[in-house]
Structure formats: structure tokens, C-alpha cells
Coordinates of C-alpha atoms in Angstrom, one line a residue:
M633 CA -59.0 -101.3 -96.6
K634 CA -60.9 -103.6 -94.3
L635 CA -57.7 -105.2 -93.1
A636 CA -56.2 -101.7 -92.3
K637 CA -59.3 -100.8 -90.3
E638 CA -59.1 -104.1 -88.4
L639 CA -55.4 -103.5 -87.7
V640 CA -56.1 -100.0 -86.3
L641 CA -58.9 -101.3 -84.1
F642 CA -56.7 -104.1 -82.8
L643 CA -54.0 -101.5 -82.0
L644 CA -56.5 -99.3 -80.1
I645 CA -57.7 -102.3 -78.1
Y646 CA -54.2 -103.3 -77.3
L647 CA -53.2 -99.8 -76.2
V648 CA -56.3 -99.6 -73.9
M649 CA -55.6 -103.0 -72.4
S650 CA -51.9 -102.1 -71.9
E651 CA -52.8 -98.9 -70.1
T652 CA -55.3 -100.7 -68.0
L653 CA -52.8 -103.4 -67.0
L654 CA -50.2 -100.7 -66.2
A655 CA -52.7 -98.8 -64.1
I656 CA -53.6 -102.0 -62.2
N657 CA -50.0 -102.7 -61.5
N658 CA -49.4 -99.1 -60.3
Y659 CA -52.4 -99.4 -58.0
Q660 CA -51.2 -102.7 -56.6
E661 CA -47.7 -101.2 -56.1
D662 CA -49.3 -98.2 -54.3
L663 CA -51.2 -100.5 -52.0
K664 CA -48.1 -102.5 -51.2
I665 CA -46.1 -99.4 -50.3
L666 CA -49.0 -97.9 -48.3
S667 CA -49.4 -101.1 -46.3
Q668 CA -45.7 -101.0 -45.4
E669 CA -46.0 -97.3 -44.5
L670 CA -49.0 -98.0 -42.3
S671 CA -47.0 -100.6 -40.4
E672 CA -44.2 -98.1 -39.9
V673 CA -46.4 -95.2 -38.7
K674 CA -48.2 -97.6 -36.3
A675 CA -44.8 -98.6 -34.8
F676 CA -43.8 -95.0 -34.6
F677 CA -47.1 -94.1 -32.8
E678 CA -46.7 -97.0 -30.4
A679 CA -43.2 -95.9 -29.5
N680 CA -44.3 -92.4 -28.7
K681 CA -47.8 -92.9 -27.4
S682 CA -46.8 -92.8 -23.7
H683 CA -45.6 -89.3 -24.1
M684 CA -48.5 -87.9 -26.1
E685 CA -51.5 -85.9 -24.9
T686 CA -54.8 -87.7 -24.8
E687 CA -56.2 -85.5 -27.6
R688 CA -53.4 -86.2 -30.0
I689 CA -53.6 -89.9 -29.2
N690 CA -57.3 -90.0 -30.1
Q691 CA -56.7 -88.0 -33.3
T692 CA -53.9 -90.4 -34.3
L693 CA -56.1 -93.4 -33.7
T694 CA -58.9 -91.8 -35.9
Y695 CA -56.5 -91.3 -38.8
L696 CA -55.1 -94.8 -38.4
E697 CA -58.6 -96.2 -38.7
L698 CA -59.2 -94.1 -41.8
V699 CA -56.0 -95.4 -43.4
E700 CA -57.0 -99.0 -42.7
S701 CA -60.6 -98.7 -43.9
S702 CA -59.4 -96.8 -47.1
L703 CA -56.9 -99.5 -48.0
T704 CA -59.5 -102.2 -47.5
D705 CA -61.9 -100.3 -49.7
A706 CA -59.2 -99.7 -52.3
E707 CA -58.5 -103.4 -52.5
K708 CA -62.2 -104.2 -52.9
Y709 CA -62.7 -101.6 -55.7
L710 CA -59.6 -102.9 -57.4
A711 CA -61.0 -106.4 -57.4
E712 CA -64.3 -105.0 -58.8
K713 CA -62.4 -103.2 -61.5
D714 CA -63.7 -99.9 -60.3
Y715 CA -60.5 -98.1 -60.8
F716 CA -61.8 -94.6 -60.2
E717 CA -63.0 -95.4 -56.7
A718 CA -59.8 -97.4 -56.0
E719 CA -57.7 -94.4 -56.9
L720 CA -59.8 -92.1 -54.7
K721 CA -59.3 -94.5 -51.7
I722 CA -55.6 -94.8 -52.3
E723 CA -55.2 -91.0 -52.3
L724 CA -57.3 -90.8 -49.1
S725 CA -54.9 -93.3 -47.5
K726 CA -51.9 -91.2 -48.4
M727 CA -53.5 -88.1 -46.9
A728 CA -54.5 -90.0 -43.7
I729 CA -50.9 -91.4 -43.3
G730 CA -49.6 -87.8 -43.5
K731 CA -52.1 -86.7 -40.9
T732 CA -51.1 -89.6 -38.7
Y733 CA -47.4 -88.6 -38.8
V734 CA -48.5 -85.0 -37.9
K735 CA -50.5 -86.1 -34.9
A736 CA -47.9 -88.6 -33.7
S737 CA -44.8 -86.5 -34.3
R738 CA -42.7 -85.1 -31.5
S739 CA -41.9 -81.4 -31.1
L740 CA -38.5 -81.1 -29.4
K741 CA -37.2 -78.3 -27.3
V742 CA -33.6 -78.4 -28.5
E743 CA -33.2 -78.6 -32.3
A744 CA -31.8 -76.8 -35.3
R745 CA -34.6 -76.5 -37.9
V746 CA -32.9 -75.1 -40.9
I747 CA -34.5 -74.1 -44.2
S748 CA -32.4 -73.4 -47.3
V749 CA -33.5 -70.3 -49.2
D750 CA -32.0 -69.9 -52.7
A751 CA -30.6 -66.6 -54.1
G752 CA -33.2 -66.7 -56.9
T753 CA -36.1 -66.7 -54.5
L754 CA -34.4 -64.0 -52.4
S755 CA -34.0 -61.8 -55.5
R756 CA -37.7 -62.2 -56.6
K757 CA -39.0 -61.6 -53.2
A758 CA -36.9 -58.4 -52.8
L759 CA -38.1 -57.1 -56.2
S760 CA -41.7 -57.8 -55.3
H761 CA -41.3 -56.3 -51.8
S762 CA -42.5 -59.6 -50.3
L763 CA -39.5 -60.5 -48.1
P764 CA -41.5 -59.9 -45.0
N765 CA -44.1 -62.5 -46.2
L766 CA -41.2 -65.0 -46.8
V767 CA -39.8 -64.6 -43.3
E768 CA -43.3 -64.7 -41.8
E769 CA -44.1 -68.0 -43.6
I770 CA -40.8 -69.5 -42.4
A771 CA -41.4 -68.4 -38.8
E772 CA -45.0 -69.7 -38.8
A773 CA -43.8 -73.1 -39.8
G774 CA -41.5 -73.3 -36.8
F775 CA -38.0 -72.9 -38.5
N776 CA -35.4 -71.2 -36.3
T777 CA -32.5 -71.0 -38.9
I778 CA -32.1 -69.9 -42.5
F779 CA -29.2 -70.9 -44.7
V780 CA -29.5 -68.3 -47.4
E781 CA -27.7 -68.6 -50.7
V782 CA -25.8 -65.5 -51.5
L783 CA -24.5 -66.3 -55.0
R784 CA -27.0 -66.8 -57.8
D785 CA -26.6 -69.3 -60.7
D786 CA -25.7 -66.5 -63.0
G787 CA -22.7 -65.6 -60.8
Y788 CA -24.2 -62.4 -59.4
V789 CA -24.7 -61.8 -55.6
V790 CA -27.7 -60.6 -53.7
Y791 CA -26.0 -57.9 -51.6
P792 CA -23.8 -54.8 -52.4
S793 CA -20.1 -55.8 -52.4
E794 CA -16.7 -54.3 -53.2
Y795 CA -15.6 -57.7 -54.6
M796 CA -18.5 -59.4 -56.2
E797 CA -21.1 -58.0 -58.6
L798 CA -24.6 -57.2 -57.4
A799 CA -27.3 -58.5 -59.8
P800 CA -28.1 -55.5 -62.1
E801 CA -31.8 -55.6 -61.4
L802 CA -31.1 -55.4 -57.6
K803 CA -29.2 -52.1 -57.9
G804 CA -30.1 -49.9 -54.9
L805 CA -31.4 -52.9 -52.9
D806 CA -29.8 -55.2 -50.3
P807 CA -31.9 -58.4 -50.2
L808 CA -29.5 -60.1 -47.9
G809 CA -29.4 -57.3 -45.4
E810 CA -33.1 -57.0 -45.4
L811 CA -33.5 -60.8 -44.8
V812 CA -31.1 -60.7 -41.9
E813 CA -33.0 -57.9 -40.1
L814 CA -36.4 -59.3 -40.8
S815 CA -35.3 -62.7 -39.5
K816 CA -33.8 -61.2 -36.4
A817 CA -37.1 -59.6 -35.5
K818 CA -38.7 -63.1 -35.7
K819 CA -35.9 -64.7 -33.6
I820 CA -34.6 -66.7 -36.6
D821 CA -30.8 -67.0 -37.2
V822 CA -29.2 -66.6 -40.6
F823 CA -26.2 -68.4 -42.0
P824 CA -24.8 -67.3 -45.3
W825 CA -24.9 -70.3 -47.6
Q826 CA -21.5 -69.7 -49.3
K827 CA -20.6 -71.6 -52.4
V828 CA -16.8 -71.5 -52.0
F829 CA -15.4 -72.7 -55.4
F830 CA -18.6 -72.1 -57.4
A831 CA -18.6 -69.3 -60.0
A832 CA -21.7 -69.8 -62.2
A833 CA -24.2 -72.5 -63.2
N834 CA -26.0 -71.1 -66.3
G835 CA -23.5 -72.3 -68.9
T836 CA -21.3 -69.2 -68.7
L837 CA -18.2 -68.3 -66.6
G838 CA -20.1 -65.7 -64.7
P839 CA -19.0 -62.1 -64.2
V840 CA -15.9 -62.8 -62.1
L841 CA -14.3 -65.4 -64.2
N842 CA -15.1 -63.5 -67.4
K843 CA -12.8 -60.8 -66.0
H844 CA -10.2 -63.3 -64.7
P845 CA -10.1 -66.3 -67.1
E846 CA -6.8 -67.3 -65.5
W847 CA -8.8 -68.3 -62.4
I848 CA -10.9 -70.9 -64.1
A849 CA -10.7 -74.5 -62.9
L850 CA -10.2 -76.9 -65.9
D851 CA -10.8 -80.6 -66.4
R852 CA -8.1 -82.9 -67.7
F853 CA -9.3 -82.1 -71.3
Q854 CA -8.8 -78.4 -70.5
K855 CA -12.5 -77.6 -70.6
G856 CA -13.8 -74.9 -68.2
L857 CA -17.3 -76.2 -67.5
D858 CA -18.2 -79.4 -65.7
A859 CA -20.8 -81.9 -66.9
Y860 CA -23.7 -79.8 -65.5
S861 CA -22.4 -76.6 -67.2
L862 CA -21.0 -75.2 -63.9
A863 CA -18.0 -73.0 -63.8
W864 CA -15.5 -73.3 -60.9
F865 CA -12.6 -71.3 -59.4
S866 CA -9.2 -72.9 -59.4
P867 CA -8.3 -74.0 -55.9
A868 CA -4.6 -73.4 -56.7
H869 CA -4.5 -69.9 -58.1
P870 CA -3.3 -67.6 -55.3
K871 CA -5.2 -64.6 -56.6
A872 CA -8.4 -66.6 -56.8
R873 CA -8.0 -68.0 -53.3
E874 CA -7.3 -64.5 -52.0
F875 CA -10.4 -63.2 -53.8
I876 CA -12.7 -65.9 -52.3
C877 CA -11.5 -65.2 -48.8
N878 CA -11.8 -61.5 -49.2
Y879 CA -15.4 -61.5 -50.4
I880 CA -16.5 -64.1 -47.8
F881 CA -15.0 -62.1 -45.0
E882 CA -16.4 -58.8 -46.3
M883 CA -19.9 -60.3 -46.1
W884 CA -19.1 -61.8 -42.7
Q885 CA -18.2 -58.4 -41.2
K886 CA -21.1 -56.6 -42.8
Y887 CA -24.0 -58.7 -41.5
D888 CA -25.1 -60.2 -38.2
F889 CA -24.8 -63.9 -39.0
A890 CA -25.1 -66.7 -36.4
G891 CA -22.7 -69.0 -38.3
C892 CA -21.6 -69.8 -41.8
Q893 CA -22.6 -72.6 -44.2
L894 CA -19.8 -73.6 -46.7
D895 CA -20.9 -75.4 -49.8
Y896 CA -19.1 -76.4 -53.1
V897 CA -16.0 -77.0 -50.9
R898 CA -14.6 -79.5 -53.4
N899 CA -13.5 -80.0 -56.9
A900 CA -15.9 -80.6 -59.8
V901 CA -16.1 -84.1 -61.3
N902 CA -17.4 -85.5 -64.6
P903 CA -17.6 -89.2 -63.5
L904 CA -19.6 -90.4 -66.6
E905 CA -16.6 -89.5 -68.8
D906 CA -13.9 -90.5 -66.3
N907 CA -12.9 -86.9 -65.8
D908 CA -12.2 -84.6 -62.9
F909 CA -10.7 -81.2 -61.9
S910 CA -8.6 -79.1 -61.7
Y911 CA -5.8 -79.3 -64.3
D912 CA -5.5 -75.5 -64.8
Q913 CA -2.0 -74.0 -65.2
A914 CA -1.7 -72.8 -61.7
S915 CA -2.4 -76.3 -60.3
L916 CA -0.1 -78.0 -62.8
D917 CA 2.8 -75.6 -62.2
L918 CA 2.5 -75.7 -58.4
F919 CA 2.3 -79.5 -58.3
N920 CA 5.2 -79.9 -60.7
S921 CA 7.3 -77.5 -58.5
L922 CA 6.6 -79.8 -55.5
Y923 CA 6.7 -83.3 -57.0
G924 CA 8.6 -82.9 -60.3
Y925 CA 6.1 -84.4 -62.8
N926 CA 3.0 -83.6 -64.8
P927 CA -0.2 -85.3 -63.5
L928 CA -1.7 -85.1 -67.0
E929 CA 0.9 -87.8 -68.0
L930 CA -0.4 -90.3 -65.5
K931 CA -2.8 -93.1 -66.3
Y932 CA -6.3 -91.9 -65.2
P933 CA -7.9 -94.3 -62.6
S934 CA -11.5 -95.1 -63.4
A935 CA -14.1 -93.1 -61.4
A936 CA -16.2 -96.3 -61.0
I937 CA -13.3 -98.0 -59.1
R938 CA -12.3 -94.9 -57.1
T939 CA -15.8 -94.5 -55.7
R940 CA -16.3 -98.1 -54.6
P941 CA -16.5 -98.8 -50.8
E942 CA -13.6 -101.2 -51.0
Y943 CA -11.3 -98.7 -52.7
T944 CA -8.2 -97.9 -50.7
P945 CA -6.2 -94.7 -51.2
G946 CA -2.9 -95.8 -52.8
D947 CA -4.4 -98.5 -55.0
F948 CA -3.2 -96.7 -58.1
G949 CA 0.3 -96.1 -56.9
P950 CA 2.3 -93.3 -55.3
E951 CA 2.3 -90.9 -58.2
W952 CA -1.5 -90.7 -58.5
E953 CA -1.8 -90.6 -54.7
N954 CA 0.5 -87.6 -54.6
W955 CA -1.8 -85.8 -57.1
Q956 CA -4.9 -86.7 -55.1
A957 CA -3.4 -85.6 -51.8
F958 CA -2.1 -82.4 -53.3
R959 CA -5.6 -81.5 -54.5
E960 CA -7.2 -82.4 -51.2
E961 CA -4.9 -80.2 -49.4
L962 CA -5.6 -77.2 -51.7
I963 CA -9.3 -77.6 -50.7
T964 CA -8.6 -78.2 -47.0
S965 CA -6.1 -75.3 -46.7
L966 CA -8.7 -72.9 -47.9
V967 CA -11.3 -74.3 -45.5
A968 CA -8.7 -73.7 -42.8
K969 CA -8.0 -70.2 -43.8
I970 CA -11.7 -69.3 -44.1
A971 CA -12.5 -70.9 -40.7
K972 CA -9.6 -69.0 -39.0
T973 CA -10.6 -65.7 -40.5
L974 CA -14.3 -66.1 -39.6
K975 CA -13.7 -67.3 -36.1
N976 CA -11.1 -64.6 -35.3
A977 CA -13.9 -62.1 -36.0
K978 CA -16.7 -64.1 -34.2
P979 CA -15.2 -66.8 -32.0
D980 CA -18.5 -68.4 -30.9
A981 CA -20.0 -68.7 -34.4
M982 CA -20.0 -72.2 -35.8
I983 CA -19.2 -73.3 -39.3
S984 CA -21.3 -75.9 -41.2
V985 CA -20.3 -77.6 -44.4
G986 CA -22.2 -79.4 -47.0
I987 CA -20.7 -82.8 -47.9
A988 CA -21.2 -85.3 -50.7
T989 CA -22.6 -88.7 -50.0
A990 CA -23.2 -92.0 -51.9
L991 CA -26.8 -91.6 -52.8
W992 CA -26.5 -93.4 -56.1
G993 CA -23.9 -96.0 -55.1
G994 CA -20.3 -96.3 -54.0
G995 CA -18.9 -95.6 -50.6
T996 CA -19.8 -92.5 -48.5
L997 CA -16.3 -91.5 -47.9
E998 CA -15.1 -92.6 -51.3
Q999 CA -17.5 -90.3 -53.0
A1000 CA -16.2 -87.4 -51.0
Y1001 CA -12.6 -88.3 -51.6
F1002 CA -13.3 -88.6 -55.3
R1003 CA -14.1 -84.8 -55.2
Q1004 CA -11.1 -84.1 -53.0
Q1005 CA -13.4 -83.3 -50.1
N1006 CA -11.5 -84.8 -47.2
W1007 CA -13.9 -83.7 -44.5
P1008 CA -12.7 -86.2 -41.9
V1009 CA -9.4 -84.2 -41.9
W1010 CA -11.5 -81.0 -41.4
L1011 CA -12.8 -82.6 -38.2
D1012 CA -9.3 -83.7 -37.1
R1013 CA -8.1 -80.1 -37.5
H1014 CA -11.1 -78.6 -35.7
L1015 CA -12.2 -76.5 -38.7
V1016 CA -15.9 -77.2 -38.7
E1017 CA -18.5 -78.1 -36.1
I1018 CA -21.5 -79.0 -38.2
L1019 CA -21.8 -81.5 -41.1
S1020 CA -24.7 -81.2 -43.5
P1021 CA -24.6 -84.3 -45.7
L1022 CA -26.6 -84.0 -48.9
V1023 CA -29.1 -86.8 -48.7
Y1024 CA -31.7 -85.9 -51.3
Q1025 CA -33.5 -89.2 -51.6
N1026 CA -37.0 -90.6 -51.7
D1027 CA -35.8 -93.9 -50.2
L1028 CA -35.6 -93.5 -46.4
S1029 CA -33.3 -96.5 -46.1
I1030 CA -30.6 -94.7 -48.2
V1031 CA -31.0 -91.5 -46.2
L1032 CA -30.5 -93.4 -43.0
R1033 CA -27.5 -95.4 -44.4
E1034 CA -25.7 -92.2 -45.4
V1035 CA -26.4 -90.3 -42.2
E1036 CA -25.3 -93.3 -40.1
N1037 CA -22.1 -93.6 -42.2
V1038 CA -21.3 -90.0 -41.7
K1039 CA -22.1 -90.3 -38.0
A1040 CA -19.7 -93.3 -37.6
V1041 CA -16.8 -91.3 -39.0
A1042 CA -17.6 -88.0 -37.2
D1043 CA -17.7 -90.0 -34.0
G1044 CA -18.9 -87.2 -31.7
R1045 CA -16.7 -84.5 -33.2
A1046 CA -19.4 -82.7 -35.1
M1047 CA -23.2 -82.3 -35.2
Q1048 CA -25.1 -83.4 -38.2
Y1049 CA -27.8 -81.4 -39.9
P1050 CA -28.7 -83.8 -42.8
S1051 CA -30.0 -81.9 -45.8
L1052 CA -33.3 -83.5 -46.7
G1053 CA -34.3 -83.0 -50.3
V1054 CA -38.0 -82.2 -50.7
Q1055 CA -37.6 -82.3 -54.4
A1056 CA -36.8 -86.0 -54.3
M1057 CA -39.9 -87.0 -52.2
D1058 CA -43.2 -88.3 -53.6
N1059 CA -45.4 -87.0 -50.9
P1060 CA -45.3 -84.1 -48.3
Y1061 CA -45.6 -86.5 -45.3
Q1062 CA -42.3 -88.2 -46.3
L1063 CA -40.6 -85.1 -45.0
L1064 CA -42.0 -85.8 -41.6
E1065 CA -41.0 -89.4 -41.8
Q1066 CA -37.4 -88.4 -42.6
I1067 CA -37.3 -85.8 -39.9
E1068 CA -38.3 -88.3 -37.3
A1069 CA -35.8 -90.9 -38.6
V1070 CA -33.0 -88.4 -38.3
R1071 CA -34.0 -87.6 -34.7
D1072 CA -34.0 -91.3 -33.8
L1073 CA -30.4 -91.5 -34.9
G1074 CA -29.6 -88.9 -32.3
E1075 CA -28.9 -85.9 -34.6
P1076 CA -29.8 -82.5 -33.1
G1077 CA -31.1 -80.9 -36.3
M1078 CA -31.8 -81.1 -40.0
R1079 CA -31.8 -78.9 -43.0
I1080 CA -34.9 -78.8 -45.3
F1081 CA -33.9 -78.3 -48.9
A1082 CA -35.2 -76.0 -50.2
Y1083 CA -37.7 -73.2 -50.1
P1084 CA -38.8 -73.4 -53.8
Y1085 CA -39.8 -77.0 -53.4
L1086 CA -41.8 -76.5 -50.3
K1087 CA -45.6 -76.3 -50.9
T1088 CA -48.3 -74.9 -48.6
E1089 CA -49.0 -78.5 -47.4
H1090 CA -45.3 -78.9 -46.3
F1091 CA -45.5 -75.7 -44.2
K1092 CA -48.8 -76.8 -42.7
L1093 CA -47.5 -80.2 -41.8
L1094 CA -44.4 -78.8 -40.1
K1095 CA -46.4 -76.2 -38.2
E1096 CA -49.0 -78.7 -36.9
G1097 CA -46.5 -81.5 -36.4
P1098 CA -42.7 -81.8 -35.6
F1099 CA -42.1 -78.0 -35.5
R1100 CA -45.3 -77.0 -33.6
E1101 CA -43.3 -75.8 -30.5
Q1102 CA -40.3 -73.5 -30.6
A1103 CA -36.9 -75.0 -30.2
F1104 CA -33.5 -73.7 -29.1
P1105 CA -30.8 -74.4 -31.8
P1106 CA -27.7 -76.1 -30.4
Y1107 CA -25.2 -74.1 -32.4
K1108 CA -26.1 -71.0 -30.3
D1109 CA -24.8 -72.6 -27.1
L1110 CA -23.9 -76.3 -26.8
F1111 CA -23.7 -76.2 -23.0
K1112 CA -27.1 -74.5 -22.5
S1113 CA -28.6 -76.9 -25.1
S1114 CA -27.3 -79.8 -23.1
Y1115 CA -29.0 -78.4 -20.0
L1116 CA -32.3 -77.8 -21.8
L1117 CA -32.2 -81.3 -23.2
L1118 CA -31.7 -82.7 -19.8
E1119 CA -34.8 -80.8 -18.6
D1120 CA -36.7 -82.3 -21.5
L1121 CA -35.5 -85.8 -20.6
L1122 CA -36.7 -85.4 -17.0
E1123 CA -40.2 -84.6 -18.3
L1124 CA -40.2 -87.9 -20.2
V1125 CA -39.1 -90.0 -17.2
S1126 CA -41.6 -90.8 -14.5
S1127 CA -40.3 -90.0 -11.0
E1128 CA -42.6 -92.7 -9.6
T1129 CA -42.1 -95.7 -11.8
E1130 CA -38.5 -94.9 -12.9
N1131 CA -37.3 -93.4 -9.6
E1132 CA -33.6 -94.3 -9.9
L1133 CA -33.3 -93.1 -13.5
Y1134 CA -35.1 -89.9 -12.6
N1135 CA -32.9 -89.1 -9.6
D1136 CA -29.7 -89.8 -11.6
L1137 CA -30.8 -87.5 -14.4
E1138 CA -31.9 -84.9 -11.9
S1139 CA -28.4 -85.1 -10.4
L1140 CA -26.8 -84.5 -13.8
K1141 CA -29.1 -81.6 -14.5
K1142 CA -28.0 -79.9 -11.2
R1143 CA -24.4 -80.5 -12.2
L1144 CA -24.9 -78.5 -15.4
E1145 CA -27.2 -76.0 -13.7
I1146 CA -24.6 -74.8 -11.2
T1147 CA -22.1 -74.2 -14.0
L1148 CA -24.4 -72.5 -16.5
E1149 CA -22.7 -69.1 -15.8
A1150 CA -19.3 -70.6 -14.9
D1151 CA -16.0 -70.3 -16.9
L1152 CA -15.0 -72.6 -19.6
K1153 CA -12.8 -74.8 -17.4
R1154 CA -15.6 -75.6 -15.0
Q1155 CA -18.1 -76.2 -17.7
Y1156 CA -15.7 -78.5 -19.5
A1157 CA -15.2 -80.5 -16.3
A1158 CA -19.0 -80.8 -15.9
V1159 CA -19.4 -82.1 -19.5
K1160 CA -16.6 -84.6 -19.0
Y1161 CA -18.4 -85.8 -15.8
L1162 CA -21.7 -86.3 -17.7
L1163 CA -20.0 -88.1 -20.6
N1164 CA -18.6 -90.5 -18.0
K1165 CA -21.8 -91.0 -16.1
L1166 CA -24.4 -91.0 -18.9
P1167 CA -23.8 -94.5 -20.4
R1168 CA -24.1 -96.2 -17.0
I1169 CA -27.2 -94.3 -16.0
T1170 CA -29.1 -94.9 -19.2
Q1171 CA -27.9 -98.4 -20.2
N1172 CA -31.2 -100.0 -19.4
V1173 CA -33.5 -97.5 -21.1
T1174 CA -36.1 -99.1 -23.3
D1175 CA -38.4 -96.2 -24.0
K1176 CA -37.7 -95.1 -27.6
T1177 CA -38.3 -91.4 -27.1
V1178 CA -36.1 -91.3 -24.0
E1179 CA -33.5 -93.3 -25.9
M1180 CA -33.6 -90.8 -28.7
E1181 CA -33.1 -87.9 -26.3
V1182 CA -30.2 -89.6 -24.6
K1183 CA -28.5 -90.1 -28.0
R1184 CA -29.0 -86.4 -28.8
L1185 CA -27.7 -85.3 -25.4
K1186 CA -24.6 -87.5 -25.9
T1187 CA -24.0 -85.9 -29.3
L1188 CA -24.1 -82.3 -27.9
L1189 CA -21.9 -83.2 -24.9
S1190 CA -19.4 -85.0 -27.2
V1191 CA -19.2 -82.1 -29.7
Y1192 CA -18.7 -79.6 -26.8
E1193 CA -15.9 -81.7 -25.3
Y1194 CA -14.1 -82.1 -28.7
K1195 CA -14.6 -78.4 -29.6
N1196 CA -13.0 -77.2 -26.4
R1197 CA -10.5 -80.0 -25.8
F1198 CA -7.5 -78.2 -27.2
I1199 CA -8.4 -74.9 -25.4
I1200 CA -8.5 -76.4 -21.9

């Protein structure tokens, strides 16, 4: 009995000591991370200080001092084994770093500030008659664009439709229509966030595929749900393709949208079991009629190999490559049909597309190709103007790597609005850090994903920091956006100390100004002129903020030139 009591006591002591050691390690790791973040925010502040108001400079310095003193105190309390006080100082440091980013952040005049609003939120807000509050909250935070999900996880839509089924509890309501009108009153644009090949995500086929089981996409084991219990439409079934186009166009005609966000424009994959889609009968029959063999009889190439950066299409032979290219073209051809249909109705509206990235390894393009999402070809064919890579990551270095990889391939043919995943971040201020990093790469916008993950603190940080002043979204008018950005650049450059640069930029601005109301041919010529002159004029720029704005201007001009090249 005595031995048993001693053993229990020993175990209790061991557990307490283990928890204490774990806590100490966690605190030490926090201090290491915070010290690194302090260095980064200091560098960010120093780069922007010359363009900040005196009041914001003083406020930033106050918060930097608070971070430094709190970290010093935390280390002292940790050495004294006063873990309660150490934790308090660590939390205070985190708060102060967030406030530093707020005060040091830039608020740009030209930028797409997109928030994703899911269909579940839209449904709940409509039923509680609180959609006006939702739009007010979004407007107050400084967003100018909403990507609104129109298809729920259960396969029902959030608007009356002749093709899709309105969610039963929303009968008599039109949440999508109400959101569009409320947003317009607040000068916020709305894009439908359209999940192209998606049918349902609740472990069922959803109402449409339940009626048309012949439209279901199947994996190579003939299962109709992917690894995450999502159901998908077959990209090969002619009736399914027609249905998708019809219901998207119906919605496009019905509401006053500024553009369209296409998502789930790919095949499903089950990489952990070396499996992908779609091997439904329509796909197999069409492929066999074109190539003369059954892809189910081919040796299946490992997903791990096909997603590596060093993988080259064709490594598994011509028969597999035929099957891969066939499936890619099924996806691409529907993107082309949707794009043509939408732009015939609204020629100036831009199309954005969500694209897969290599967040957890592999190559950026290889991960897209693995899903038959050949988005570089979409740029070659002028099908989309905006790429929204899914970069839901806590690690900023991975976010930057993927955005840079996409930028290198896009090469001035499309704008990027990286989709920053709030749900993956540890602290609200990381959102500001990622916003500023995306700006520094020269991207003219970002998408914040998504409304359900944003807390009051996020909205407050955006309102006080990077979104504190209104911005003009580039997708509305690339030419006007370029002119406005040049205006902003001139405000950053001193006419006294940087006289030559100022005069050169002023000359470029006038070149755009006299063609603001001109025809497309004259505007195109002005853009070509600026693209030729800008590199020489700005080659010696060292100011980080000016450098950022030059990059963003070049992006807008390049996309304008590419978009209109085949028209001129």
C-alpha cells in the first residue's frame, strides 16, 4: 500500500515537472519568435518612416518601446521562475507588435481589398435580418470588394433560381440580391464566388446530383465522394457542363456584379491514397473514342512523384500524358466557355480564379497540374485577368514563396489577389504582416479569407491600419488605376531632393492624363510608352515604399497591355 502511494506521488511530481518544463520551453520559443518579429516590424517601420505623419511616427515609437521593455521583463520573470508575470509580458508584447504594425502600415489609394463571405453566413444573416449589419461592418473596415459564395456546403443556393435549388429555409428570400443592393449603397463591389465543379460538401451528393447521378465525378475506384466527403460534377458529361454554364449565366444576368470569382475549377484528388478524378463513364467513353484505350488499365503514377518540383509532364509516358492532357482540356474548355459567355454580356467585367498552391510541399505548378488545373494555359488564352492563389499559411515565408512562384509564371499577364487565410494565423496582427508583404511584391490587391474567421480585433486593425483610407480597386478600370497610382507616386517623391525622378514621373502622369477619356488605341499606345520608359526612370530608386508603388504600377500597366494586345 505504501509503495503504491509513493508511486502515485512520484507520478504526480513527474507530471507537474513535465508540464513546467513544457511551459518554460513554450515561453522561450515565444520570446524567440517575438524577438524576430520585433526586428521585422522595426525594419518595416524604418522603410516607411519617411512617408508617415509625425503623429503616427510617435505612436509607432511608443509601441516599439513597449515591445522591447515587455520582452526584457518577460525574460527577467522567466529567469525568476515567475511564469505568471512572464506570460503576461509575452501577451503584452504580442499586442504591442500588432499595434506597431497598425501605426506603421500604409494605406494605399489603389488596391482591391477583398473579403470572402461564405454562403452559410449569408443564409444566417438573411434569416436574422442582419445583412445590413454585415455590410456595414465590412464597409467600416475598409473593404471595397466582396467575393460571396453562392452555393452552400449542402448543395443549396442562396438565391432564387430556375436551375439550382434555393435552401428550403430561405423560401421567399433572396439573400444574394439583398447583399448586392446593400453593398452597392456602400460603394462595395460584389463578385459571385462560384464553385464550378463543386456539388456538395456535407457527405451527400447534394440536391442536383441526387436527381442526376449520371453527372457524378468518380475516382478510379468508382467512388463518388473525395477524401473530404465532397461531391463533384463530371467535367466530361455534356449535360452537366451545360447545366453548370446555364446556372452561372442565369445568376450573372440577374444581378449587378462587378466581376466573377471562379473556384473549384479543377478535379478532385485523393493524394493520400494515390487516387484522383474523374473516371466516370462519360469521361472514359469520350477518352476512349478519341485515343482508343481505357485509362483505368494504365499503371497509376504516384501522387508524391507527380507533385514534386522536378516532375516533368511526360515522365510517365505518352499514354498517361494523353489522359492527363485530356482531363486538363475538359477543365480549360469549360473555363473558356464560361468566360466567353460572361464577357459577351459584360465585356468590361474581369474574371478571377482561385488556384491551388504548394503549401505543404511539392511544386506550385505541379500541385495545380496534379488537379488538372492548367491555369498558365488560361492566361495564354486570355480567359482570366485575376489569379487568387490559396495561400492559407501561418508561415509568411511560405506565403511569399507561393505568391512569387505564381507571379513568375503569370509574368505580367494577370493581377494577383492572394487569398490570405485568417484561420491559419496565430495572431490578428499576422494578417497585417501578410498584407504588407504582398504589397511589397507589387501585387495590387489581396483576398481575406474568410468572414467567419475574422474577429472584432481583425476588423479594428484593418480599419485603423492598412485599410484606413478608401482605395480604388484596379479591376474597375486598369487605365484609371494606373493614373491614380502615378498620382500617389508623385506624392511620395520629393520635387526638391529628387527633382529628376519627380519630373519624369510627372511627365508620365501627364501622358496618361491626356488620354483618360481617349479611345482604346490611344490609351494602349500611352501604356506601351510608359512600360518602355518606367524601368529607366526608376532604375535607381532606393526608397522601399516608392519601389513598391513602382512594382504595382508596372503590374497594372502590364496586365492592361496583355489584356488589350489582341484587340489592337
